[in-house]
Amino acid sequence: MIQTFALTAVACAALAATLPLAVRRLALSRAKHPSLSGHSRMAKRVATLIPGYAYDESRFFDCDDAPAAVAAQRRAALQRLASLFGKRFARSLALTAEAAEGLSDLQFTGAYRVPFQFSPLLREHLRTGSFVQASSGVTIEDLDGNLFYDLTGSYGVNVFGYDFYKGCIAAGVAQAQRLGPVLGAYHPCVASNVEKLRAISGLDEVSFHMSGTEAVMQAVRLARYHTRRSHLVRFCGAYHGWWEDVQPGPGNPLPPRETYTLKEMDEATLHVLRTRRDIACVLVNPLQALHPNVSAPGDSSLVDSSRRAHFDRAAYTAWLRALRAVCSERGIVLIFDEVFVGFRLAPGGAQAYFGVRADMVTYGKTLGGGLPVGVVCGKRELMKRYRPDRPVDICFARGTFNSHPYVMGAMHAFLERIERPEVRALYEGLDARWDQRALTLNQRLRDVGLPVQVANLSSIWTVCYTQPSRYNWMLQYYLRAHGLALSWVGTGRLIFSLNYSDEDFEAVVQRFVAAALEMQADGWWWHDAALTNRSIKRGILREMFAHRF
Ligand SMILES: Cc1ncc(COP(=O)(O)O)c(C=O)c1O
């Protein structure tokens, strides 16, 4: 009897000890997005299981079970495009082939332009040139003298047009010339950059780094140092550069450790933030407002037509306010990663655009005036890298090229130029202008019965497809043939610079619609009732099993 009682008491004690842990664990699970992107560890495991296989000539054109006549039409279209590309882009293609041999990055981007099943055959027949020689206005020129309207936005760097950045770089070089590449000591323009950035960010201190990735790394390190907590929270799908802790899933050989990947715009996440004690900071990439909880939409994952995007400014603002409140309540550092959206949405960045203030903000890309940079702005108490009462307990951050005089000079020119009336004017009615342009393109696409629509967050756009298809990624090649340049993620991300005039935009619309009509006429969007996004995914799963076992 006594023994039973003792055992029961032990069991109860054990339960009491483990219950809170289990409850916290459960809360964490509830705050994870159900998709694989919400489960970094599992996603990594799945990534290692997916077998490599590719469609050969016999399957490439009818993997959606299209009739033979449609497959023949597609085959002829590919041959026609290949011949066109071969002639029109001859020099660019030749140099790309030559350089790819020793340029790992080019091999990688070249392989991941489209879903992997299609990639080998496409690379053999429809190669893409990766070299350009000039830019002007809103166009870039390849080695063969072809002009393309630039929809790449140079990864988001190009907010004001390439000529603007050429001007910033030239002014920066002129300013830094007498000093040259002296590092360690600062060029006097650094002091002015600091003052301007403090005013823009509304924060007390600034540190300069060499890339956006480094800036985020430093912000997170400082948050951990000052809170003495281990974990960072990032949101499902959000990109923050490529260092370990912000990329805990596939792409990173190490397993996730001090990172929680949680659902964005979700009460369960707020509950985790309210109840856990190990969270140092929350990282927000406001670009996700266009597609919360979904990874950057690249065409390599465009296996069907389930890509969706929609920007709801009021809902995202409410979410940021809720985050702000819980972070203040719990002493969690709220970091806005504005490396992408900073200066694109508003002169004061996402903080001003959404009317919510962060404790730290990271900037990069465009802020360098066309040269590489990363910047952290933060509250004084968070930016300090040492503790006067514990002088050896420091938070280390250096970088040989930090505050490089030429970069600081170009940044100085950038910060000075964005105050000019003609640049300020670009921000007036910015969203209304770009929303209207998106509506115009969507209407024109609908008018001619094309299964394509765009969604946008101001000047950042993504292409969505309204009817199930396995071949949507082909659109990037038709767009290229019609003189529109996309980055290697294809139709997942179109980035406009703000200097696009109405005439420039109309030219893009005409080319876009013409390209999509041609693709439709070539049979790539053939469709029957049996073809659904679900049936496509099931079919791919079956193929994977067949290739694995
Ligand atoms: C939001 C965000 N953070 C960080 C980075 C990393 O910046 P970088 O490529 O300069 O290292 C990027 C790059 O795209 C980004 O979009």
Coordinates of C-alpha atoms and ligand atoms in Angstrom, one line a residue:
M1 CA 0.0 0.0 0.0
I2 CA 2.7 2.4 1.1
Q3 CA 4.7 1.3 -1.9
T4 CA 1.9 2.0 -4.3
F5 CA 1.4 5.3 -2.7
A6 CA 5.1 6.1 -3.1
L7 CA 5.1 5.1 -6.7
T8 CA 2.0 7.2 -7.4
A9 CA 3.6 10.2 -5.7
V10 CA 6.8 9.7 -7.9
A11 CA 4.7 9.4 -11.0
C12 CA 2.8 12.6 -10.1
A13 CA 6.0 14.5 -9.4
A14 CA 7.4 13.3 -12.7
L15 CA 4.3 14.4 -14.5
A16 CA 4.3 17.8 -12.7
A17 CA 7.9 18.3 -13.7
T18 CA 7.4 17.3 -17.4
L19 CA 4.0 18.8 -17.9
P20 CA 5.0 22.4 -18.4
L21 CA 7.7 21.2 -20.8
A22 CA 5.2 19.2 -22.8
V23 CA 2.7 22.1 -22.8
R24 CA 5.4 24.5 -24.1
R25 CA 6.5 21.9 -26.7
L26 CA 2.9 21.6 -27.8
A27 CA 2.5 25.3 -28.1
L28 CA 5.6 25.4 -30.3
S29 CA 4.2 22.7 -32.5
R30 CA 0.9 24.6 -32.8
A31 CA 2.8 27.7 -33.9
K32 CA 4.5 25.9 -36.8
H33 CA 3.1 26.2 -40.3
P34 CA 1.8 22.9 -41.6
S35 CA 3.8 23.1 -44.8
L36 CA 7.3 21.6 -45.1
S37 CA 8.8 25.1 -45.0
G38 CA 7.3 25.3 -41.5
H39 CA 9.2 22.2 -40.4
S40 CA 12.9 22.8 -41.2
R41 CA 14.2 19.6 -39.8
M42 CA 11.7 17.5 -41.6
A43 CA 12.1 19.5 -44.8
K44 CA 15.9 18.8 -44.7
R45 CA 15.2 15.1 -44.3
V46 CA 12.7 15.0 -47.2
A47 CA 15.2 16.9 -49.4
T48 CA 17.7 14.1 -48.9
L49 CA 15.1 11.5 -49.9
I50 CA 13.9 13.1 -53.2
P51 CA 15.6 11.2 -56.0
G52 CA 17.2 13.0 -59.0
Y53 CA 15.5 12.1 -62.3
A54 CA 14.8 14.0 -65.5
Y55 CA 12.3 13.8 -68.4
D56 CA 13.8 12.6 -71.6
E57 CA 12.5 13.7 -75.1
S58 CA 9.7 11.2 -74.9
R59 CA 8.2 12.5 -71.6
F60 CA 9.3 16.2 -71.6
F61 CA 6.4 17.4 -73.8
D62 CA 3.5 15.3 -72.4
C63 CA 4.2 14.7 -68.7
D64 CA 0.7 16.1 -68.2
D65 CA -0.7 13.4 -70.5
A66 CA -1.5 16.0 -73.3
P67 CA -2.5 14.5 -76.6
A68 CA 0.2 13.7 -79.1
A69 CA -0.7 16.6 -81.4
V70 CA -0.2 19.1 -78.5
A71 CA 3.1 17.4 -77.5
A72 CA 4.3 17.8 -81.1
Q73 CA 3.3 21.4 -81.1
R74 CA 5.3 22.0 -77.9
R75 CA 8.3 20.1 -79.4
A76 CA 8.3 22.3 -82.5
A77 CA 8.0 25.4 -80.3
L78 CA 11.0 24.5 -78.3
Q79 CA 13.0 23.9 -81.4
R80 CA 11.9 27.3 -82.8
L81 CA 12.8 29.1 -79.5
A82 CA 16.2 27.2 -79.4
S83 CA 17.0 28.3 -82.9
L84 CA 15.9 31.9 -82.1
F85 CA 18.0 32.0 -78.9
G86 CA 21.0 30.4 -80.6
K87 CA 21.0 33.2 -83.3
R88 CA 19.9 36.2 -81.3
F89 CA 22.0 35.5 -78.1
A90 CA 25.0 33.9 -79.7
R91 CA 27.8 35.8 -78.0
S92 CA 26.1 35.9 -74.6
L93 CA 25.5 32.1 -74.8
A94 CA 29.0 31.4 -75.9
L95 CA 30.6 33.3 -73.0
T96 CA 28.1 31.8 -70.5
A97 CA 29.0 28.3 -71.6
E98 CA 32.7 29.1 -71.4
A99 CA 32.5 30.7 -67.9
A100 CA 30.1 28.1 -66.5
E101 CA 32.9 25.6 -66.5
G102 CA 34.7 27.4 -63.7
L103 CA 31.9 29.5 -62.2
S104 CA 30.0 27.5 -59.5
D105 CA 27.3 30.1 -59.0
L106 CA 26.5 30.1 -62.7
Q107 CA 26.2 26.3 -62.7
F108 CA 23.9 26.5 -59.7
T109 CA 21.6 29.2 -61.1
G110 CA 21.6 27.6 -64.5
A111 CA 20.4 24.3 -63.0
Y112 CA 17.6 25.7 -60.9
R113 CA 15.7 28.0 -63.4
V114 CA 12.9 25.4 -63.8
P115 CA 11.7 22.3 -61.9
F116 CA 14.6 19.8 -61.9
Q117 CA 12.8 17.2 -64.0
F118 CA 12.9 19.5 -66.9
S119 CA 16.2 21.2 -66.3
P120 CA 18.7 18.9 -68.1
L121 CA 16.9 18.7 -71.4
L122 CA 16.1 22.4 -71.3
R123 CA 19.7 23.3 -70.6
E124 CA 20.8 21.3 -73.5
H125 CA 18.3 22.9 -76.0
L126 CA 17.3 26.3 -74.6
R127 CA 20.3 27.9 -72.9
T128 CA 20.1 31.3 -71.3
G129 CA 22.9 33.9 -71.5
S130 CA 24.1 35.3 -68.2
F131 CA 26.3 38.1 -69.4
V132 CA 25.3 41.7 -70.1
Q133 CA 27.4 44.7 -71.1
A134 CA 25.4 47.9 -70.6
S135 CA 22.4 49.4 -68.8
S136 CA 20.5 52.6 -69.5
G137 CA 17.1 53.9 -68.4
V138 CA 15.1 50.8 -67.6
T139 CA 16.9 48.5 -70.0
I140 CA 19.9 46.3 -70.1
E141 CA 21.9 45.2 -73.1
D142 CA 23.4 41.8 -73.6
L143 CA 26.6 41.0 -75.5
D144 CA 24.8 40.7 -78.8
G145 CA 23.4 44.2 -78.5
N146 CA 19.8 43.1 -77.6
L147 CA 18.0 45.4 -75.3
F148 CA 15.8 44.0 -72.5
Y149 CA 13.4 45.8 -70.2
D150 CA 14.8 45.0 -66.9
L151 CA 12.5 43.2 -64.5
T152 CA 15.3 41.7 -62.4
G153 CA 15.7 44.9 -60.3
S154 CA 19.2 43.5 -59.6
Y155 CA 17.9 41.5 -56.7
G156 CA 16.1 44.5 -55.4
V157 CA 19.1 46.9 -55.4
N158 CA 17.8 48.9 -58.3
V159 CA 15.1 51.1 -56.8
F160 CA 15.7 54.3 -58.8
G161 CA 17.1 53.2 -62.1
Y162 CA 20.7 52.2 -63.1
D163 CA 21.7 55.7 -64.2
F164 CA 20.9 56.9 -60.7
Y165 CA 23.4 54.4 -59.2
K166 CA 26.0 55.1 -61.8
G167 CA 25.7 58.7 -60.6
C168 CA 26.1 57.6 -56.9
I169 CA 29.1 55.5 -57.7
A170 CA 30.8 58.2 -59.7
A171 CA 30.2 60.8 -57.0
G172 CA 31.3 58.3 -54.3
V173 CA 34.5 57.5 -56.1
A174 CA 35.2 61.2 -56.7
Q175 CA 34.7 61.9 -53.0
A176 CA 36.8 59.0 -51.8
Q177 CA 39.6 59.4 -54.4
R178 CA 42.0 61.4 -52.3
L179 CA 41.8 59.0 -49.4
G180 CA 41.7 55.9 -51.5
P181 CA 41.0 52.4 -50.0
V182 CA 42.3 53.3 -46.5
L183 CA 40.5 51.0 -44.1
G184 CA 40.1 51.2 -40.3
A185 CA 40.1 55.0 -40.2
Y186 CA 36.9 56.6 -41.6
H187 CA 36.3 59.0 -44.5
P188 CA 34.6 62.1 -43.2
C189 CA 31.4 61.3 -45.1
V190 CA 30.8 58.4 -42.7
A191 CA 29.8 60.9 -40.0
S192 CA 27.1 62.4 -42.3
N193 CA 25.9 58.9 -43.3
V194 CA 25.4 58.0 -39.7
E195 CA 23.4 61.2 -39.0
K196 CA 21.2 60.6 -42.0
L197 CA 20.6 57.0 -41.1
R198 CA 19.7 57.8 -37.6
A199 CA 17.1 60.3 -38.9
I200 CA 15.7 57.8 -41.4
S201 CA 15.5 54.9 -39.0
G202 CA 14.6 56.8 -35.9
L203 CA 17.2 54.8 -34.0
D204 CA 20.2 55.8 -32.0
E205 CA 23.2 54.1 -33.5
V206 CA 24.5 52.6 -36.8
S207 CA 27.0 49.9 -37.8
F208 CA 28.3 49.2 -41.3
H209 CA 28.8 45.8 -42.8
M210 CA 29.6 44.3 -46.1
S211 CA 26.3 42.6 -47.0
G212 CA 22.7 42.2 -45.9
T213 CA 23.6 38.7 -44.6
E214 CA 26.2 40.2 -42.3
A215 CA 24.0 42.9 -41.1
V216 CA 21.3 40.4 -40.0
M217 CA 23.9 38.2 -38.4
Q218 CA 25.1 41.1 -36.3
A219 CA 21.6 42.3 -35.3
V220 CA 20.8 38.8 -34.1
R221 CA 24.1 38.4 -32.3
L222 CA 23.6 41.7 -30.5
A223 CA 20.0 40.7 -29.5
R224 CA 21.3 37.4 -28.0
Y225 CA 24.1 39.3 -26.2
H226 CA 21.8 41.8 -24.6
T227 CA 18.9 39.6 -23.7
R228 CA 21.2 36.6 -22.7
R229 CA 18.7 34.4 -24.5
S230 CA 19.5 31.9 -27.2
H231 CA 16.8 31.7 -29.8
L232 CA 15.7 33.7 -32.7
V233 CA 12.3 33.5 -34.2
R234 CA 12.0 33.8 -38.0
F235 CA 8.8 33.3 -40.0
C236 CA 8.1 30.5 -42.3
G237 CA 9.3 31.2 -45.8
A238 CA 11.2 34.4 -44.9
Y239 CA 14.6 35.0 -46.4
H240 CA 17.2 36.8 -44.3
G241 CA 20.4 35.9 -46.1
W242 CA 22.3 32.7 -46.2
W243 CA 24.0 32.2 -42.8
E244 CA 23.2 29.2 -40.7
D245 CA 20.7 30.4 -38.1
V246 CA 18.4 32.2 -40.6
Q247 CA 18.4 29.4 -43.0
P248 CA 17.7 26.4 -40.9
G249 CA 16.2 24.1 -43.5
P250 CA 17.3 22.8 -46.9
G251 CA 20.2 24.7 -48.3
N252 CA 22.1 24.4 -45.0
P253 CA 24.0 21.3 -44.3
L254 CA 23.7 21.7 -40.5
P255 CA 20.5 20.8 -38.6
P256 CA 18.5 23.7 -37.1
R257 CA 19.5 24.7 -33.6
E258 CA 18.7 28.0 -32.0
T259 CA 16.0 29.0 -34.4
Y260 CA 12.3 28.7 -34.2
T261 CA 10.5 28.9 -37.5
L262 CA 7.0 30.0 -36.8
K263 CA 3.8 30.8 -38.6
E264 CA 3.4 34.4 -39.6
M265 CA 0.2 36.3 -38.9
D266 CA -1.0 33.7 -36.4
E267 CA -2.2 33.9 -32.8
A268 CA -0.3 30.6 -31.9
T269 CA 2.9 32.4 -32.6
L270 CA 2.0 35.3 -30.4
H271 CA 1.3 32.8 -27.7
V272 CA 4.8 31.3 -28.0
L273 CA 6.3 34.7 -27.8
R274 CA 4.3 35.5 -24.8
T275 CA 5.2 32.3 -22.9
R276 CA 8.7 31.2 -23.8
R277 CA 11.7 32.6 -22.0
D278 CA 14.5 31.6 -24.5
I279 CA 13.5 34.0 -27.3
A280 CA 16.1 36.8 -27.9
C281 CA 14.6 38.3 -31.1
V282 CA 12.0 38.2 -33.8
L283 CA 13.1 38.8 -37.4
V284 CA 10.6 40.2 -39.8
N285 CA 11.1 40.4 -43.5
P286 CA 8.2 42.7 -44.6
L287 CA 8.4 41.4 -48.1
Q288 CA 6.5 38.3 -46.8
A289 CA 3.4 40.5 -46.6
L290 CA 3.0 39.6 -50.2
H291 CA 3.0 35.9 -49.5
P292 CA 3.0 35.1 -45.8
N293 CA 4.5 31.8 -44.8
V294 CA 5.6 30.9 -48.3
S295 CA 9.2 30.8 -49.5
A296 CA 10.4 33.2 -52.2
P297 CA 8.5 32.1 -55.3
G298 CA 11.1 30.8 -57.7
D299 CA 10.2 29.0 -61.0
S300 CA 12.3 26.0 -59.9
S301 CA 9.4 25.1 -57.6
L302 CA 6.7 26.0 -60.0
V303 CA 5.6 22.4 -60.5
D304 CA 1.9 23.3 -60.8
S305 CA -0.3 26.4 -60.6
S306 CA -0.7 26.6 -56.8
R307 CA 1.5 29.7 -56.4
R308 CA -0.6 32.4 -54.6
A309 CA 0.1 35.9 -53.5
H310 CA -1.9 38.8 -52.2
F311 CA -0.9 41.8 -50.2
D312 CA -3.3 43.0 -47.5
R313 CA -1.7 46.1 -46.0
A314 CA -4.2 46.5 -43.2
A315 CA -3.9 42.9 -42.0
Y316 CA -0.1 43.0 -42.1
T317 CA 0.0 46.3 -40.3
A318 CA -2.2 44.8 -37.6
W319 CA 0.1 41.8 -37.4
L320 CA 3.2 44.0 -37.0
R321 CA 1.4 46.0 -34.2
A322 CA 0.6 42.7 -32.4
L323 CA 4.2 41.7 -32.7
R324 CA 5.4 45.0 -31.4
A325 CA 3.2 44.7 -28.4
V326 CA 4.2 41.2 -27.4
C327 CA 7.9 41.9 -28.0
S328 CA 7.7 45.0 -25.8
E329 CA 5.9 43.1 -23.1
R330 CA 8.4 40.2 -23.1
G331 CA 11.7 42.1 -23.7
I332 CA 12.2 40.4 -27.1
V333 CA 14.1 42.4 -29.6
L334 CA 12.0 43.2 -32.7
I335 CA 14.2 43.4 -35.8
F336 CA 12.8 44.5 -39.1
D337 CA 15.0 43.2 -41.9
E338 CA 14.6 45.9 -44.5
V339 CA 17.5 44.7 -46.7
F340 CA 15.0 44.2 -49.5
V341 CA 12.2 46.6 -48.9
G342 CA 14.0 49.5 -47.3
F343 CA 13.7 52.7 -49.4
R344 CA 11.5 50.9 -51.9
L345 CA 8.2 51.2 -50.1
A346 CA 8.7 54.7 -48.5
P347 CA 11.6 57.0 -47.8
G348 CA 11.4 55.9 -44.1
G349 CA 11.2 52.2 -45.1
A350 CA 8.9 49.6 -43.8
Q351 CA 8.8 51.2 -40.3
A352 CA 7.2 54.3 -41.9
Y353 CA 5.1 52.4 -44.4
F354 CA 3.4 50.3 -41.8
G355 CA 3.7 52.8 -39.0
V356 CA 5.3 50.4 -36.6
R357 CA 8.7 50.9 -35.0
A358 CA 11.3 48.2 -34.5
D359 CA 14.1 48.0 -32.0
M360 CA 16.6 47.3 -34.7
V361 CA 16.5 47.6 -38.5
T362 CA 18.8 46.1 -41.1
Y363 CA 19.3 47.7 -44.5
G364 CA 21.5 46.8 -47.5
K365 CA 21.1 46.4 -51.2
T366 CA 20.1 49.9 -52.5
L367 CA 21.5 51.8 -49.6
G368 CA 25.1 51.2 -50.9
G369 CA 24.3 53.5 -53.9
G370 CA 25.1 50.5 -56.2
L371 CA 28.0 49.1 -54.1
P372 CA 27.8 46.2 -51.6
V373 CA 26.7 47.0 -48.1
G374 CA 24.8 46.0 -45.0
V375 CA 23.7 48.3 -42.2
V376 CA 22.3 47.8 -38.7
C377 CA 20.5 50.6 -37.0
G378 CA 19.4 50.1 -33.4
K379 CA 18.6 51.4 -30.0
R380 CA 21.6 52.5 -28.1
E381 CA 21.3 49.9 -25.4
L382 CA 21.1 47.1 -28.0
M383 CA 24.0 48.3 -30.2
K384 CA 26.6 48.4 -27.4
R385 CA 29.2 45.7 -27.9
Y386 CA 30.7 45.6 -24.4
R387 CA 29.6 45.8 -20.8
P388 CA 31.5 48.4 -18.7
D389 CA 30.9 46.3 -15.6
R390 CA 32.2 43.1 -17.3
P391 CA 34.9 44.4 -19.7
V392 CA 35.9 41.0 -21.1
D393 CA 32.3 39.9 -21.9
I394 CA 32.1 41.5 -25.3
C395 CA 30.0 41.0 -28.5
F396 CA 32.5 40.9 -31.3
A397 CA 31.9 42.3 -34.7
R398 CA 34.5 43.4 -37.3
G399 CA 35.0 43.1 -41.0
T400 CA 38.0 44.3 -43.0
F401 CA 36.0 46.2 -45.6
N402 CA 33.4 47.7 -43.2
S403 CA 32.9 51.4 -44.0
H404 CA 35.0 51.2 -47.1
P405 CA 35.5 54.8 -48.3
Y406 CA 34.2 54.2 -51.8
V407 CA 31.1 52.4 -50.5
M408 CA 30.6 55.1 -47.9
G409 CA 31.0 57.7 -50.7
A410 CA 28.4 56.0 -52.9
M411 CA 26.1 55.7 -49.9
H412 CA 26.6 59.4 -49.1
A413 CA 25.6 60.3 -52.7
F414 CA 22.5 57.9 -52.4
L415 CA 21.4 59.5 -49.1
E416 CA 21.9 63.0 -50.4
R417 CA 20.1 62.3 -53.7
I418 CA 17.0 60.6 -52.2
E419 CA 16.3 64.0 -50.5
R420 CA 16.1 65.7 -53.9
P421 CA 12.6 66.8 -55.0
E422 CA 12.7 64.8 -58.2
V423 CA 13.4 61.6 -56.2
R424 CA 10.9 62.4 -53.5
A425 CA 8.3 62.8 -56.3
L426 CA 8.8 59.2 -57.2
Y427 CA 7.3 58.2 -53.8
E428 CA 4.2 60.3 -54.3
G429 CA 1.2 58.0 -55.1
L430 CA 3.7 55.2 -55.3
D431 CA 1.4 52.3 -54.3
A432 CA -1.6 53.7 -56.2
R433 CA 0.6 53.9 -59.4
W434 CA 2.0 50.3 -59.1
D435 CA -1.3 48.8 -58.0
Q436 CA -2.9 50.5 -61.0
R437 CA -0.2 49.1 -63.3
A438 CA -0.8 45.6 -61.9
L439 CA -4.5 46.0 -62.5
T440 CA -3.9 47.1 -66.1
L441 CA -1.7 44.1 -66.8
N442 CA -4.2 41.7 -65.2
Q443 CA -7.1 43.2 -67.2
R444 CA -5.2 42.9 -70.5
L445 CA -4.3 39.3 -69.7
R446 CA -7.9 38.5 -68.8
D447 CA -9.2 40.3 -71.9
V448 CA -7.3 37.8 -74.2
G449 CA -8.1 34.8 -72.0
L450 CA -4.6 34.0 -70.7
P451 CA -4.3 31.9 -67.5
V452 CA -1.9 34.4 -65.9
Q453 CA -2.3 37.1 -63.3
V454 CA 0.2 39.2 -61.2
A455 CA 0.1 40.1 -57.5
N456 CA 2.1 42.9 -56.1
L457 CA 3.5 44.7 -53.1
S458 CA 4.1 48.1 -54.6
S459 CA 6.8 47.6 -57.3
I460 CA 7.6 44.0 -56.2
W461 CA 5.6 41.6 -58.3
T462 CA 5.0 37.9 -58.7
V463 CA 3.3 36.0 -61.4
C464 CA 0.5 33.6 -60.6
Y465 CA -1.2 31.0 -62.8
T466 CA -5.0 30.5 -62.8
Q467 CA -5.3 27.1 -64.5
P468 CA -3.4 23.9 -63.5
S469 CA -0.4 23.3 -65.6
R470 CA 3.0 21.7 -65.4
Y471 CA 4.6 24.1 -67.9
N472 CA 4.1 27.6 -66.4
W473 CA 7.9 28.0 -66.0
M474 CA 8.1 28.1 -69.8
L475 CA 6.8 31.7 -69.7
Q476 CA 10.2 33.0 -68.6
Y477 CA 11.7 31.9 -71.9
Y478 CA 8.9 33.5 -73.9
L479 CA 9.3 36.7 -71.9
R480 CA 13.0 36.6 -72.7
A481 CA 12.3 36.1 -76.4
H482 CA 10.1 39.2 -76.2
G483 CA 12.8 41.3 -74.6
L484 CA 12.0 41.1 -70.9
A485 CA 14.8 40.2 -68.6
L486 CA 14.0 38.2 -65.5
S487 CA 16.4 37.0 -62.8
W488 CA 17.2 33.3 -62.4
V489 CA 14.1 32.8 -60.2
G490 CA 12.1 33.5 -63.3
T491 CA 8.5 34.6 -63.1
G492 CA 8.5 34.2 -59.3
R493 CA 9.8 37.7 -58.8
L494 CA 9.5 40.8 -61.1
I495 CA 11.1 43.8 -59.6
F496 CA 10.5 47.2 -61.2
S497 CA 12.6 50.3 -60.7
L498 CA 10.6 53.4 -59.8
N499 CA 11.8 55.2 -62.9
Y500 CA 9.6 53.2 -65.2
S501 CA 7.5 55.7 -67.1
D502 CA 4.0 54.9 -68.2
E503 CA 5.4 54.4 -71.8
D504 CA 8.0 52.0 -70.5
F505 CA 5.4 50.1 -68.6
E506 CA 3.0 50.0 -71.6
A507 CA 5.9 48.4 -73.6
V508 CA 6.3 45.8 -70.9
V509 CA 2.6 45.1 -70.9
Q510 CA 2.6 44.6 -74.7
R511 CA 5.6 42.3 -74.6
F512 CA 4.2 40.4 -71.7
V513 CA 0.9 39.7 -73.3
A514 CA 2.4 38.9 -76.7
A515 CA 4.8 36.4 -75.0
A516 CA 2.0 34.7 -73.1
L517 CA -0.2 34.5 -76.2
E518 CA 2.6 32.9 -78.1
M519 CA 3.1 30.4 -75.3
Q520 CA -0.6 29.6 -75.3
A521 CA -0.6 29.2 -79.0
D522 CA 2.3 26.7 -78.7
G523 CA 0.2 24.4 -76.5
W524 CA 2.0 24.7 -73.2
W525 CA -1.2 25.6 -71.4
W526 CA -3.2 22.8 -72.9
H527 CA -5.6 21.7 -70.2
D528 CA -8.4 19.2 -69.5
A529 CA -10.6 18.6 -66.5
A530 CA -8.5 15.7 -65.2
L531 CA -5.5 18.0 -64.7
T532 CA -5.7 19.7 -61.3
N533 CA -2.9 21.0 -59.0
R534 CA -3.6 18.0 -56.8
S535 CA -3.4 15.5 -59.6
I536 CA -0.1 17.1 -60.7
K537 CA 1.4 16.8 -57.3
R538 CA 0.2 13.2 -56.9
G539 CA 1.7 12.4 -60.3
I540 CA 5.1 13.9 -59.3
L541 CA 5.0 11.9 -56.0
R542 CA 4.4 8.7 -57.9
E543 CA 7.3 9.5 -60.2
M544 CA 9.5 10.1 -57.2
F545 CA 8.6 6.8 -55.6
A546 CA 9.1 5.0 -58.9
H547 CA 12.6 6.4 -59.2
R548 CA 13.5 5.8 -55.6
F549 CA 12.5 2.1 -55.4
Ligands
LIG1 C1 15.4 40.5 -46.5 C2 16.8 40.2 -46.8 N1 17.7 40.0 -45.8 C3 19.0 39.7 -46.1 C4 19.4 39.5 -47.4 C5 20.9 39.2 -47.6 O1 21.5 40.2 -48.2 P1 22.9 40.0 -49.0 O2 22.4 39.2 -50.2 O3 23.3 41.4 -49.3 O4 23.8 39.2 -48.1 C6 18.5 39.6 -48.4 C7 18.9 39.3 -49.8 O5 18.2 39.1 -50.7 C8 17.2 39.9 -48.1 O6 16.3 40.0 -49.1

